[in-house]
PDB file of C-alpha atoms in Angstrom:
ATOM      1  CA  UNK A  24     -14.870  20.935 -17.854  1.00 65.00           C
ATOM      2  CA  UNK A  25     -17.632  19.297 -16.646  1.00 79.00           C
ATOM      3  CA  UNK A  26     -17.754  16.572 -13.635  1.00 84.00           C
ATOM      4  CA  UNK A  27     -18.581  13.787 -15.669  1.00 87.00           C
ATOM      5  CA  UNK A  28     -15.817  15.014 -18.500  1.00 87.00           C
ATOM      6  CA  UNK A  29     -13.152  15.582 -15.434  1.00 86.00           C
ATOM      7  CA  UNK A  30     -14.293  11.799 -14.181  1.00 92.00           C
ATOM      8  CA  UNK A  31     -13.830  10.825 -17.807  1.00 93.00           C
ATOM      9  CA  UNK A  32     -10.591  11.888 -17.736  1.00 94.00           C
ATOM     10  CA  UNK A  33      -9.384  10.762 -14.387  1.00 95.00           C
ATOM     11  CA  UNK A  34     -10.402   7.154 -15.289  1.00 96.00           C
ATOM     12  CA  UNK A  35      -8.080   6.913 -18.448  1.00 97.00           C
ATOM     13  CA  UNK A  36      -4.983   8.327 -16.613  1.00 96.00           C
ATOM     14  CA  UNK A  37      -2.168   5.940 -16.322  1.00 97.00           C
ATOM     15  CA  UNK A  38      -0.760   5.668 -12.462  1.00 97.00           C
ATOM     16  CA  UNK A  39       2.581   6.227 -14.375  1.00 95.00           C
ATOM     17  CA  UNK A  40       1.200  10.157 -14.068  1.00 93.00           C
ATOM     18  CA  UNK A  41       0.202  10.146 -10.891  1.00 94.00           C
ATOM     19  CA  UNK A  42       2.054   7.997  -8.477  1.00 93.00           C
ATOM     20  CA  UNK A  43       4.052   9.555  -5.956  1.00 89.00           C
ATOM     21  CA  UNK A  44       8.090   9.513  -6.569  1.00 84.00           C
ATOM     22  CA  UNK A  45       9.775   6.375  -4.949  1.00 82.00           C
ATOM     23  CA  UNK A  46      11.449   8.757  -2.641  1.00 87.00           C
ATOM     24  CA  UNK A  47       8.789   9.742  -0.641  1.00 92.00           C
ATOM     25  CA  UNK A  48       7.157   6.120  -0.437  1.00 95.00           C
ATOM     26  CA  UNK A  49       7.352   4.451   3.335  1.00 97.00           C
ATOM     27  CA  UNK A  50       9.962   1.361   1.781  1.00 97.00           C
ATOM     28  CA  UNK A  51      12.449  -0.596   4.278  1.00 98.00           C
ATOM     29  CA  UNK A  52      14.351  -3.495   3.317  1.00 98.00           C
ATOM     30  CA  UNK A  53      14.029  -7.156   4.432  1.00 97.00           C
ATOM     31  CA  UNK A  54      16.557  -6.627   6.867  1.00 97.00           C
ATOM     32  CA  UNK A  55      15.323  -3.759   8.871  1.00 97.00           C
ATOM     33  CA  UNK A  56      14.959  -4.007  12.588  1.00 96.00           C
ATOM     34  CA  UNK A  57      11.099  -3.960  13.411  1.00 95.00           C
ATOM     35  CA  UNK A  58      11.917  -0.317  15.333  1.00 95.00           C
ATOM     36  CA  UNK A  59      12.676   1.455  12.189  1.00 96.00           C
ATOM     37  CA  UNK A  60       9.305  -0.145  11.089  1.00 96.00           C
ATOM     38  CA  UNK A  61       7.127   1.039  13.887  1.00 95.00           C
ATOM     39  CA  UNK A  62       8.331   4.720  13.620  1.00 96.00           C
ATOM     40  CA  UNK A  63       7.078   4.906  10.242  1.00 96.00           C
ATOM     41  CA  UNK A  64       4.194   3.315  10.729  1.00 96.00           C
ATOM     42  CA  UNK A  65       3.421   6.375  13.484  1.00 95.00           C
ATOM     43  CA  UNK A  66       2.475   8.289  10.232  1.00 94.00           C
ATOM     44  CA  UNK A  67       1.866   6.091   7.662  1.00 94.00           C
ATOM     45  CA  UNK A  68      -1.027   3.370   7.109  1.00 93.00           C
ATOM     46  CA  UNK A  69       1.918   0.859   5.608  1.00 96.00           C
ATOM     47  CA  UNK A  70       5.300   0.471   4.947  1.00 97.00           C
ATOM     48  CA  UNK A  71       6.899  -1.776   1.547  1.00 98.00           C
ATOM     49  CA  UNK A  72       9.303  -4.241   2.380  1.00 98.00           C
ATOM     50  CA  UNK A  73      11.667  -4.516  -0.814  1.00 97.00           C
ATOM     51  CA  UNK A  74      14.802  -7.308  -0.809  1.00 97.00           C
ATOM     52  CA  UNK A  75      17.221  -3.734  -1.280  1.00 96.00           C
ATOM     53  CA  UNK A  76      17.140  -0.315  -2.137  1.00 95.00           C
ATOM     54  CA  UNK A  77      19.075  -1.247  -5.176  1.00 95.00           C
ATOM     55  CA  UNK A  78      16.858  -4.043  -6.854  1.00 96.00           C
ATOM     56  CA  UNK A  79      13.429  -2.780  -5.187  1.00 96.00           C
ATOM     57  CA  UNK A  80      12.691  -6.453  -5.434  1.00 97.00           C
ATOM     58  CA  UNK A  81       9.052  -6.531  -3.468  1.00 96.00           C
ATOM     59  CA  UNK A  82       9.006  -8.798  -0.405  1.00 96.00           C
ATOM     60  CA  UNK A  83       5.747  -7.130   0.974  1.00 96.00           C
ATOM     61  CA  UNK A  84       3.554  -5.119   3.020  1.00 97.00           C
ATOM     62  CA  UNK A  85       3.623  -4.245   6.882  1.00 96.00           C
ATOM     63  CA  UNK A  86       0.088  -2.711   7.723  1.00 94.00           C
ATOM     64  CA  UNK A  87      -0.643  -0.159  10.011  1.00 91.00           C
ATOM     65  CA  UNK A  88      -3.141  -2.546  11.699  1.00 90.00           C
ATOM     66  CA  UNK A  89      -0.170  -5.917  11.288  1.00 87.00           C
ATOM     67  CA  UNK A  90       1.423  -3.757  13.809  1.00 89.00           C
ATOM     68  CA  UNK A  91      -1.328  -5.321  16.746  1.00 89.00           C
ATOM     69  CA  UNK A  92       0.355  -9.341  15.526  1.00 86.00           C
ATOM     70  CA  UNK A  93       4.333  -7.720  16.613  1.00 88.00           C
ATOM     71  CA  UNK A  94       2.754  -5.947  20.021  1.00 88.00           C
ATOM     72  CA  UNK A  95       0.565  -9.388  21.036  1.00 85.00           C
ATOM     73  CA  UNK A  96       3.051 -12.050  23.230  1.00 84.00           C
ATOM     74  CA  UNK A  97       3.372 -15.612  21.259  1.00 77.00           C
ATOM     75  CA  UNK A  98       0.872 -17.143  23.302  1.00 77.00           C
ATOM     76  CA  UNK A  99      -2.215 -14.452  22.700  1.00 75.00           C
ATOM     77  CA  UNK A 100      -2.199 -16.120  18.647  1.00 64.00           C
ATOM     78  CA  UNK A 101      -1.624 -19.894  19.728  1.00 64.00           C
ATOM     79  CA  UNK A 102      -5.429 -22.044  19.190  1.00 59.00           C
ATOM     80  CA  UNK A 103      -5.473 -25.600  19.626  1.00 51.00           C
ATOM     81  CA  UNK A 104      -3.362 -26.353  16.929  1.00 52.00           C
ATOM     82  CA  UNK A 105      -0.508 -25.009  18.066  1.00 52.00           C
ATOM     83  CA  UNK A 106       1.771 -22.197  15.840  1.00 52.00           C
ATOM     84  CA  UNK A 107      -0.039 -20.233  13.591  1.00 52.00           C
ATOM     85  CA  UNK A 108       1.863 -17.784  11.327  1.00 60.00           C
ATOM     86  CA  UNK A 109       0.946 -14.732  13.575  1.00 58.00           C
ATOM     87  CA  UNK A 110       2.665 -16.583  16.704  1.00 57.00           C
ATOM     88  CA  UNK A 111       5.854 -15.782  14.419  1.00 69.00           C
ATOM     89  CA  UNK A 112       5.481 -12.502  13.424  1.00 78.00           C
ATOM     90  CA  UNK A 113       5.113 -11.150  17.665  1.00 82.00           C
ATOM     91  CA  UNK A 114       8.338  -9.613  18.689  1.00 83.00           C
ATOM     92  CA  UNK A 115       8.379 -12.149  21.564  1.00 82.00           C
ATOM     93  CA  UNK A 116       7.772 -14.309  19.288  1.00 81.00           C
ATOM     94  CA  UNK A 117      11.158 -14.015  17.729  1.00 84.00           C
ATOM     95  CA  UNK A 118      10.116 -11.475  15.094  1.00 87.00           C
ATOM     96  CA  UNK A 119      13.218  -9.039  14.788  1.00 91.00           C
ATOM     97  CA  UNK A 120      13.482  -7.806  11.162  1.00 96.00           C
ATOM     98  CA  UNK A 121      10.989  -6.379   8.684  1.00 96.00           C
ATOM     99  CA  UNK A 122      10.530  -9.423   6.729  1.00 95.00           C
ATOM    100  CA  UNK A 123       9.682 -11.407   9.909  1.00 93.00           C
ATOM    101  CA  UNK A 124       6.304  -9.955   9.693  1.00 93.00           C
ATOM    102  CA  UNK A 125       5.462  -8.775   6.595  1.00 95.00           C
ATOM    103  CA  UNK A 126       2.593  -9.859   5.022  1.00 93.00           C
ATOM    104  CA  UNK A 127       3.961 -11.918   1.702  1.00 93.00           C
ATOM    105  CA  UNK A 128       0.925 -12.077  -0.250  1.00 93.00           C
ATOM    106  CA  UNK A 129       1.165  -8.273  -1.802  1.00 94.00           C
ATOM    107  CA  UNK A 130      -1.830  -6.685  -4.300  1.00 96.00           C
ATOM    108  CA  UNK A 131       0.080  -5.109  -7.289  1.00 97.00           C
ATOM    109  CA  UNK A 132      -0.604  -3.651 -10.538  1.00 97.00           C
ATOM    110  CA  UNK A 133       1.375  -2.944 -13.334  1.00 96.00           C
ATOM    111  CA  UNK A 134       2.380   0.584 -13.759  1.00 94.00           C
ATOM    112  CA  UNK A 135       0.891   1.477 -17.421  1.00 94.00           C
ATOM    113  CA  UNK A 136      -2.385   0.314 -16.116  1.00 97.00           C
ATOM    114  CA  UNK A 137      -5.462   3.294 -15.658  1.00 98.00           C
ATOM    115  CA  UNK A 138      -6.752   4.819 -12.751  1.00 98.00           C
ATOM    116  CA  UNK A 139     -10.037   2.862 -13.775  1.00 98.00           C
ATOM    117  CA  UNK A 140      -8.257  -0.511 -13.375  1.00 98.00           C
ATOM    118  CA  UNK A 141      -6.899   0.196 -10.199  1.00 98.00           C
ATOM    119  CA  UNK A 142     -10.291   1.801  -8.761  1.00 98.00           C
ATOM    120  CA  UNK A 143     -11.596  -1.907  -9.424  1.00 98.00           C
ATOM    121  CA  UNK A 144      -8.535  -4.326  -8.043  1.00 98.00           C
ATOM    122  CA  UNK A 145      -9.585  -2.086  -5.076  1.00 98.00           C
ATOM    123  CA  UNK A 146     -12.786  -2.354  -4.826  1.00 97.00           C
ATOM    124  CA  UNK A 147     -12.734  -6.188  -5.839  1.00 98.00           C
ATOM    125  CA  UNK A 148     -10.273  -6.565  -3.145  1.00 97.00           C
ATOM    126  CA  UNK A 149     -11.371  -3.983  -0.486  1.00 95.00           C
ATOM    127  CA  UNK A 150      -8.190  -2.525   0.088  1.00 94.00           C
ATOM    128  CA  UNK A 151      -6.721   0.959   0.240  1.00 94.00           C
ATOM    129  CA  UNK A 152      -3.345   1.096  -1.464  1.00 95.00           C
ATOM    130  CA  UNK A 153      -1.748  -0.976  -4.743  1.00 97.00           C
ATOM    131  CA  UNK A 154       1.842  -1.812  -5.007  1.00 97.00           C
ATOM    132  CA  UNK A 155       2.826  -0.080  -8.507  1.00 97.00           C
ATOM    133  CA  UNK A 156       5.174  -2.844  -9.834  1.00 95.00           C
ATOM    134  CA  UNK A 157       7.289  -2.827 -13.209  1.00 94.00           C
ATOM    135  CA  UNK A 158       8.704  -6.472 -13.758  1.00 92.00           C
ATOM    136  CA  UNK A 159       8.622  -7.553 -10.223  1.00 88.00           C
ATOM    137  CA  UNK A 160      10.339  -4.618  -8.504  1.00 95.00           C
ATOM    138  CA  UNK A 161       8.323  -1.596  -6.635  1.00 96.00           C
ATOM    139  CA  UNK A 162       7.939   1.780  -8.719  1.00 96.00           C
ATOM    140  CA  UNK A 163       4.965   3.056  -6.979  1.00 96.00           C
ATOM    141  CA  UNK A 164       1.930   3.025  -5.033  1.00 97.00           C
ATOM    142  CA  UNK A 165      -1.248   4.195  -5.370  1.00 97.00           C
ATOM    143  CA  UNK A 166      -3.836   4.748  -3.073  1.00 96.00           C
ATOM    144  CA  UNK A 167      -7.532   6.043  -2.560  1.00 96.00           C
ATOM    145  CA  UNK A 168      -5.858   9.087  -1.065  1.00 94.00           C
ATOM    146  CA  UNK A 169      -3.524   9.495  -3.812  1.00 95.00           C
ATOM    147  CA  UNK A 170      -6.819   9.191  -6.173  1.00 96.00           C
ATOM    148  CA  UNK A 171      -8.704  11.489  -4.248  1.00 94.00           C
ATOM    149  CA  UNK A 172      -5.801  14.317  -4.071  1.00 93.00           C
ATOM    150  CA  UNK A 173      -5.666  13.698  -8.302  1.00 93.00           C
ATOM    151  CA  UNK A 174      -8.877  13.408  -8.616  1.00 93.00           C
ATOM    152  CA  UNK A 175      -9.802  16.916  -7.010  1.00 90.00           C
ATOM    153  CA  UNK A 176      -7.010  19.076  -8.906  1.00 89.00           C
ATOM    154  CA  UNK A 177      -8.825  17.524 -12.145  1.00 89.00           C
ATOM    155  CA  UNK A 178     -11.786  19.323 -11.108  1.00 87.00           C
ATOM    156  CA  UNK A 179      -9.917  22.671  -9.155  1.00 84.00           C
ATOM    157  CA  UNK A 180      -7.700  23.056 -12.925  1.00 74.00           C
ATOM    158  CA  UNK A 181     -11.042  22.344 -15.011  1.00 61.00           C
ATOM    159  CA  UNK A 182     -13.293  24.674 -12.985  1.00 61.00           C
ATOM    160  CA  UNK A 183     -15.767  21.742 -12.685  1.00 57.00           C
ATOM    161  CA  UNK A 184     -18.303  22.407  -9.922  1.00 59.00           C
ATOM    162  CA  UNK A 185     -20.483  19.904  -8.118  1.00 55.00           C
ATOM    163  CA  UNK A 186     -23.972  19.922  -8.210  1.00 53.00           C
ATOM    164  CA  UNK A 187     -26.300  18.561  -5.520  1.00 42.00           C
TER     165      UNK A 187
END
């Protein structure tokens, strides 16, 4: 198989195929402490807030880099105008559960969509990882690594070299 033929291919998958199981996903739900939150996010890049493990109802996102907002005291986010929506999501601040700081405003893409699709919400978007969602609740994620990783056994299971 050639590059272009394995690139071919990798475009047209559906994330349905590729996607990581649920299970190993970083998800908490809306009710977690924000401790249980920061010792995933010591080896992930993000962790999916979901109402409960039953419904998987997305809430949102907690970034690795959100994780500076919790650490900062109240008064390092305050401007002239007062309270700003980072001033509630410090610790100090009164943040104490997952959904306290979780970013609400979540990138997702339907799971029957192509690898091609997604490759473009993230590029449009410049971000790193999609919420996989099938009517409203969290089936998945997909991210550049998780492209990469499928990406690459294409070409190791086709033979497909590179050619500089």
């Amino acid at each position: 198989m050639s590059v272009e033929s394995a690139l071919e291919k990798f475009h047209s998958l559906k994330l349905t195929d590729i996607m990581p199981t649920s299970e190993t996903m970083p998800v908490v739900t809306a009710d977690a402490d924000l401790i249980s939150v920061l010792k995933i996010l010591r080896t992930r890049h993000h962790v999916w807030v979901v109402e409960n493990k039953e419904s998987m109802k997305l809430v949102g996102v907690i970034r690795y880099i959100d994780v500076i907002d919790v650490l900062l005291p109240p008064e390092a986010h305050k401007f002239k105008l007062g309270m700003t929506s980072r001033t509630m999501r410090s610790m100090l601040g009164g943040a104490a559960k997952a959904e306290d700081i979780a970013e609400r405003h979540v990138l997702t893409i339907e799971e029957d969509t192509t690898v091609l699709e997604a490759l473009m919400k993230m590029r449009k978007y410049r971000i790193q990882v999609l919420a996989v969602v099938k009517d409203g609740k969290l089936v998945g994620e997909v991210s550049i690594r998780i492209l990469i990783d499928e990406l690459l056994r294409l070409l190791r299971v086709g033979g497909a070299q590179w050619k500089q």
